[in-house]
């Protein structure tokens, strides 16, 4: 499977899904009108990567997201965490802009119920 | 309002420090454009991220839930009004739109619920709701009001006025303390 690249727009992030090395990068701002349908390709990709027992590296580098996106982010995290629970190798990295304490706290909040390795890093 | 008193309206808008006032059809495009406008006009404000985020939630609520829908080829669009005003120590961000009478009680109940909670309780409530499937009729995550209450300063003002046998007008007002960075 090739790399899937979704270009960023004003209200949606850049998404790069690389099946070969199991990496998923979500970068930018996310407040599309319909987050569920926007993130559908990500869920589809994750599902096939998990089915193929890929080693996963998920990079969130979001500067802002709305509440409907936050639901999708939680769903992605839960899916990856479940895979980790069943023996999958995963790593999640949550990047926040150096001065953005709120985004750092969101990372802490979102990871509080997870068991998968979750790193919070500034950039 | 007509040709002769446009100056009066210009002056009123200025005197009342109206930063944004719009009544009309709100689509995702309009949300994005006004969002950028708010960001640039309040760029010196340290709360700008929160004001922007709450604006997006309120405006997208109009897009999704206004009972006056005018869908366009790119998606949903709802009719409503958005007002952002500046006062001495605070910003006031308001949104208004028509809703079906049958939804009025539910909206009021949600507002009352978030207003009864402090920031810590809101955090717990948010975390609890975000992992639940959205309620029936929700087109988002169903946590917009909780997020708005967490990000704003002071209670979320919610007024619902019955307009006719099937419609009510919903007004939401949120405040933010002014803080220069």
PDB file of N, CA and C in Angstrom, chain B residues 26-79:
ATOM      1  N   UNK B  26     -24.549  30.874   7.748  1.00  0.00           N
ATOM      2  CA  UNK B  26     -23.193  30.548   8.186  1.00  0.00           C
ATOM      3  C   UNK B  26     -22.827  29.146   7.701  1.00  0.00           C
ATOM      4  N   UNK B  27     -21.829  29.105   6.846  1.00  0.00           N
ATOM      5  CA  UNK B  27     -21.322  27.829   6.329  1.00  0.00           C
ATOM      6  C   UNK B  27     -19.931  27.640   6.904  1.00  0.00           C
ATOM      7  N   UNK B  28     -19.342  26.503   6.633  1.00  0.00           N
ATOM      8  CA  UNK B  28     -17.977  26.247   7.096  1.00  0.00           C
ATOM      9  C   UNK B  28     -17.008  27.319   6.585  1.00  0.00           C
ATOM     10  N   UNK B  29     -17.218  27.751   5.335  1.00  0.00           N
ATOM     11  CA  UNK B  29     -16.378  28.808   4.749  1.00  0.00           C
ATOM     12  C   UNK B  29     -16.426  30.077   5.583  1.00  0.00           C
ATOM     13  N   UNK B  30     -17.644  30.454   5.974  1.00  0.00           N
ATOM     14  CA  UNK B  30     -17.837  31.677   6.764  1.00  0.00           C
ATOM     15  C   UNK B  30     -17.172  31.510   8.135  1.00  0.00           C
ATOM     16  N   UNK B  31     -17.316  30.337   8.728  1.00  0.00           N
ATOM     17  CA  UNK B  31     -16.686  30.059  10.028  1.00  0.00           C
ATOM     18  C   UNK B  31     -15.179  30.283   9.926  1.00  0.00           C
ATOM     19  N   UNK B  32     -14.581  29.723   8.877  1.00  0.00           N
ATOM     20  CA  UNK B  32     -13.131  29.812   8.696  1.00  0.00           C
ATOM     21  C   UNK B  32     -12.680  31.262   8.507  1.00  0.00           C
ATOM     22  N   UNK B  33     -13.426  32.006   7.670  1.00  0.00           N
ATOM     23  CA  UNK B  33     -13.049  33.396   7.408  1.00  0.00           C
ATOM     24  C   UNK B  33     -13.173  34.267   8.656  1.00  0.00           C
ATOM     25  N   UNK B  34     -14.296  34.154   9.357  1.00  0.00           N
ATOM     26  CA  UNK B  34     -14.474  34.955  10.570  1.00  0.00           C
ATOM     27  C   UNK B  34     -13.463  34.553  11.641  1.00  0.00           C
ATOM     28  N   UNK B  35     -13.155  33.280  11.676  1.00  0.00           N
ATOM     29  CA  UNK B  35     -12.144  32.806  12.623  1.00  0.00           C
ATOM     30  C   UNK B  35     -10.815  33.519  12.383  1.00  0.00           C
ATOM     31  N   UNK B  36     -10.413  33.601  11.127  1.00  0.00           N
ATOM     32  CA  UNK B  36      -9.151  34.288  10.805  1.00  0.00           C
ATOM     33  C   UNK B  36      -9.231  35.763  11.177  1.00  0.00           C
ATOM     34  N   UNK B  37     -10.409  36.346  10.945  1.00  0.00           N
ATOM     35  CA  UNK B  37     -10.587  37.762  11.247  1.00  0.00           C
ATOM     36  C   UNK B  37     -10.436  38.023  12.750  1.00  0.00           C
ATOM     37  N   UNK B  38     -11.055  37.152  13.551  1.00  0.00           N
ATOM     38  CA  UNK B  38     -10.972  37.295  15.008  1.00  0.00           C
ATOM     39  C   UNK B  38      -9.530  37.138  15.461  1.00  0.00           C
ATOM     40  N   UNK B  39      -8.848  36.174  14.869  1.00  0.00           N
ATOM     41  CA  UNK B  39      -7.442  35.973  15.232  1.00  0.00           C
ATOM     42  C   UNK B  39      -6.603  37.200  14.952  1.00  0.00           C
ATOM     43  N   UNK B  40      -6.831  37.823  13.790  1.00  0.00           N
ATOM     44  CA  UNK B  40      -5.965  38.968  13.507  1.00  0.00           C
ATOM     45  C   UNK B  40      -6.379  40.186  14.316  1.00  0.00           C
ATOM     46  N   UNK B  41      -7.690  40.369  14.577  1.00  0.00           N
ATOM     47  CA  UNK B  41      -8.041  41.576  15.331  1.00  0.00           C
ATOM     48  C   UNK B  41      -7.705  41.446  16.820  1.00  0.00           C
ATOM     49  N   UNK B  42      -7.595  40.226  17.333  1.00  0.00           N
ATOM     50  CA  UNK B  42      -7.263  40.054  18.759  1.00  0.00           C
ATOM     51  C   UNK B  42      -5.879  39.430  18.951  1.00  0.00           C
ATOM     52  N   UNK B  43      -4.998  39.675  18.020  1.00  0.00           N
ATOM     53  CA  UNK B  43      -3.707  38.988  18.070  1.00  0.00           C
ATOM     54  C   UNK B  43      -2.874  39.332  19.311  1.00  0.00           C
ATOM     55  N   UNK B  44      -3.159  40.493  19.921  1.00  0.00           N
ATOM     56  CA  UNK B  44      -2.364  40.881  21.099  1.00  0.00           C
ATOM     57  C   UNK B  44      -2.962  40.344  22.400  1.00  0.00           C
ATOM     58  N   UNK B  45      -4.056  39.632  22.280  1.00  0.00           N
ATOM     59  CA  UNK B  45      -4.780  39.156  23.459  1.00  0.00           C
ATOM     60  C   UNK B  45      -4.219  37.795  23.892  1.00  0.00           C
ATOM     61  N   UNK B  46      -3.930  37.628  25.174  1.00  0.00           N
ATOM     62  CA  UNK B  46      -3.340  36.348  25.576  1.00  0.00           C
ATOM     63  C   UNK B  46      -4.369  35.221  25.580  1.00  0.00           C
ATOM     64  N   UNK B  47      -5.654  35.592  25.641  1.00  0.00           N
ATOM     65  CA  UNK B  47      -6.715  34.583  25.618  1.00  0.00           C
ATOM     66  C   UNK B  47      -7.175  34.207  24.212  1.00  0.00           C
ATOM     67  N   UNK B  48      -6.454  34.687  23.205  1.00  0.00           N
ATOM     68  CA  UNK B  48      -6.957  34.545  21.838  1.00  0.00           C
ATOM     69  C   UNK B  48      -7.260  33.102  21.442  1.00  0.00           C
ATOM     70  N   UNK B  49      -6.442  32.158  21.917  1.00  0.00           N
ATOM     71  CA  UNK B  49      -6.693  30.755  21.543  1.00  0.00           C
ATOM     72  C   UNK B  49      -8.040  30.280  22.055  1.00  0.00           C
ATOM     73  N   UNK B  50      -8.356  30.711  23.292  1.00  0.00           N
ATOM     74  CA  UNK B  50      -9.635  30.295  23.870  1.00  0.00           C
ATOM     75  C   UNK B  50     -10.806  30.989  23.170  1.00  0.00           C
ATOM     76  N   UNK B  51     -10.641  32.277  22.897  1.00  0.00           N
ATOM     77  CA  UNK B  51     -11.721  33.012  22.223  1.00  0.00           C
ATOM     78  C   UNK B  51     -11.969  32.396  20.844  1.00  0.00           C
ATOM     79  N   UNK B  52     -10.893  32.114  20.127  1.00  0.00           N
ATOM     80  CA  UNK B  52     -11.013  31.500  18.805  1.00  0.00           C
ATOM     81  C   UNK B  52     -11.736  30.151  18.902  1.00  0.00           C
ATOM     82  N   UNK B  53     -11.313  29.331  19.860  1.00  0.00           N
ATOM     83  CA  UNK B  53     -11.891  27.990  19.996  1.00  0.00           C
ATOM     84  C   UNK B  53     -13.389  28.063  20.311  1.00  0.00           C
ATOM     85  N   UNK B  54     -13.762  28.980  21.195  1.00  0.00           N
ATOM     86  CA  UNK B  54     -15.180  29.098  21.558  1.00  0.00           C
ATOM     87  C   UNK B  54     -15.974  29.650  20.377  1.00  0.00           C
ATOM     88  N   UNK B  55     -15.374  30.593  19.649  1.00  0.00           N
ATOM     89  CA  UNK B  55     -16.047  31.098  18.451  1.00  0.00           C
ATOM     90  C   UNK B  55     -16.357  29.938  17.487  1.00  0.00           C
ATOM     91  N   UNK B  56     -15.364  29.079  17.262  1.00  0.00           N
ATOM     92  CA  UNK B  56     -15.559  27.954  16.333  1.00  0.00           C
ATOM     93  C   UNK B  56     -16.704  27.050  16.813  1.00  0.00           C
ATOM     94  N   UNK B  57     -16.732  26.752  18.121  1.00  0.00           N
ATOM     95  CA  UNK B  57     -17.808  25.891  18.637  1.00  0.00           C
ATOM     96  C   UNK B  57     -19.185  26.534  18.442  1.00  0.00           C
ATOM     97  N   UNK B  58     -19.286  27.831  18.788  1.00  0.00           N
ATOM     98  CA  UNK B  58     -20.582  28.517  18.672  1.00  0.00           C
ATOM     99  C   UNK B  58     -21.021  28.606  17.212  1.00  0.00           C
ATOM    100  N   UNK B  59     -20.073  28.976  16.340  1.00  0.00           N
ATOM    101  CA  UNK B  59     -20.416  29.148  14.930  1.00  0.00           C
ATOM    102  C   UNK B  59     -20.776  27.803  14.293  1.00  0.00           C
ATOM    103  N   UNK B  60     -20.030  26.750  14.649  1.00  0.00           N
ATOM    104  CA  UNK B  60     -20.361  25.433  14.078  1.00  0.00           C
ATOM    105  C   UNK B  60     -21.674  24.891  14.648  1.00  0.00           C
ATOM    106  N   UNK B  61     -22.036  25.322  15.849  1.00  0.00           N
ATOM    107  CA  UNK B  61     -23.358  24.963  16.366  1.00  0.00           C
ATOM    108  C   UNK B  61     -24.459  25.551  15.485  1.00  0.00           C
ATOM    109  N   UNK B  62     -24.245  26.791  15.029  1.00  0.00           N
ATOM    110  CA  UNK B  62     -25.245  27.404  14.139  1.00  0.00           C
ATOM    111  C   UNK B  62     -25.300  26.641  12.818  1.00  0.00           C
ATOM    112  N   UNK B  63     -24.116  26.327  12.271  1.00  0.00           N
ATOM    113  CA  UNK B  63     -24.065  25.582  11.010  1.00  0.00           C
ATOM    114  C   UNK B  63     -24.883  24.289  11.131  1.00  0.00           C
ATOM    115  N   UNK B  64     -24.699  23.594  12.265  1.00  0.00           N
ATOM    116  CA  UNK B  64     -25.306  22.264  12.400  1.00  0.00           C
ATOM    117  C   UNK B  64     -26.723  22.275  12.946  1.00  0.00           C
ATOM    118  N   UNK B  65     -26.984  23.161  13.910  1.00  0.00           N
ATOM    119  CA  UNK B  65     -28.232  23.008  14.657  1.00  0.00           C
ATOM    120  C   UNK B  65     -29.260  24.108  14.475  1.00  0.00           C
ATOM    121  N   UNK B  66     -28.923  25.189  13.754  1.00  0.00           N
ATOM    122  CA  UNK B  66     -29.950  26.201  13.523  1.00  0.00           C
ATOM    123  C   UNK B  66     -31.107  25.509  12.809  1.00  0.00           C
ATOM    124  N   UNK B  67     -32.346  25.820  13.225  1.00  0.00           N
ATOM    125  CA  UNK B  67     -33.457  25.153  12.547  1.00  0.00           C
ATOM    126  C   UNK B  67     -33.706  25.772  11.176  1.00  0.00           C
ATOM    127  N   UNK B  68     -33.082  26.925  10.900  1.00  0.00           N
ATOM    128  CA  UNK B  68     -33.152  27.493   9.547  1.00  0.00           C
ATOM    129  C   UNK B  68     -31.917  27.022   8.788  1.00  0.00           C
ATOM    130  N   UNK B  69     -32.056  25.969   8.044  1.00  0.00           N
ATOM    131  CA  UNK B  69     -30.931  25.387   7.313  1.00  0.00           C
ATOM    132  C   UNK B  69     -30.962  25.817   5.847  1.00  0.00           C
ATOM    133  N   UNK B  70     -29.818  26.157   5.333  1.00  0.00           N
ATOM    134  CA  UNK B  70     -29.721  26.467   3.904  1.00  0.00           C
ATOM    135  C   UNK B  70     -28.527  25.728   3.336  1.00  0.00           C
ATOM    136  N   UNK B  71     -28.665  24.428   3.170  1.00  0.00           N
ATOM    137  CA  UNK B  71     -27.527  23.635   2.715  1.00  0.00           C
ATOM    138  C   UNK B  71     -27.010  24.135   1.372  1.00  0.00           C
ATOM    139  N   UNK B  72     -25.704  24.095   1.207  1.00  0.00           N
ATOM    140  CA  UNK B  72     -25.109  24.457  -0.081  1.00  0.00           C
ATOM    141  C   UNK B  72     -24.355  23.237  -0.593  1.00  0.00           C
ATOM    142  N   UNK B  73     -23.828  23.331  -1.807  1.00  0.00           N
ATOM    143  CA  UNK B  73     -23.176  22.136  -2.370  1.00  0.00           C
ATOM    144  C   UNK B  73     -22.024  21.604  -1.504  1.00  0.00           C
ATOM    145  N   UNK B  74     -21.422  22.474  -0.696  1.00  0.00           N
ATOM    146  CA  UNK B  74     -20.278  22.032   0.107  1.00  0.00           C
ATOM    147  C   UNK B  74     -20.645  21.464   1.467  1.00  0.00           C
ATOM    148  N   UNK B  75     -21.931  21.510   1.812  1.00  0.00           N
ATOM    149  CA  UNK B  75     -22.298  20.937   3.102  1.00  0.00           C
ATOM    150  C   UNK B  75     -23.414  21.711   3.777  1.00  0.00           C
ATOM    151  N   UNK B  76     -23.467  21.597   5.098  1.00  0.00           N
ATOM    152  CA  UNK B  76     -24.512  22.270   5.861  1.00  0.00           C
ATOM    153  C   UNK B  76     -24.276  23.769   5.930  1.00  0.00           C
ATOM    154  N   UNK B  77     -25.343  24.508   6.127  1.00  0.00           N
ATOM    155  CA  UNK B  77     -25.218  25.921   6.458  1.00  0.00           C
ATOM    156  C   UNK B  77     -26.476  26.304   7.208  1.00  0.00           C
ATOM    157  N   UNK B  78     -26.321  27.064   8.274  1.00  0.00           N
ATOM    158  CA  UNK B  78     -27.461  27.449   9.085  1.00  0.00           C
ATOM    159  C   UNK B  78     -27.505  28.957   9.248  1.00  0.00           C
ATOM    160  N   UNK B  79     -28.714  29.476   9.432  1.00  0.00           N
ATOM    161  CA  UNK B  79     -28.865  30.914   9.621  1.00  0.00           C
ATOM    162  C   UNK B  79     -28.706  31.242  11.100  1.00  0.00           C
TER     163      UNK B  79
END
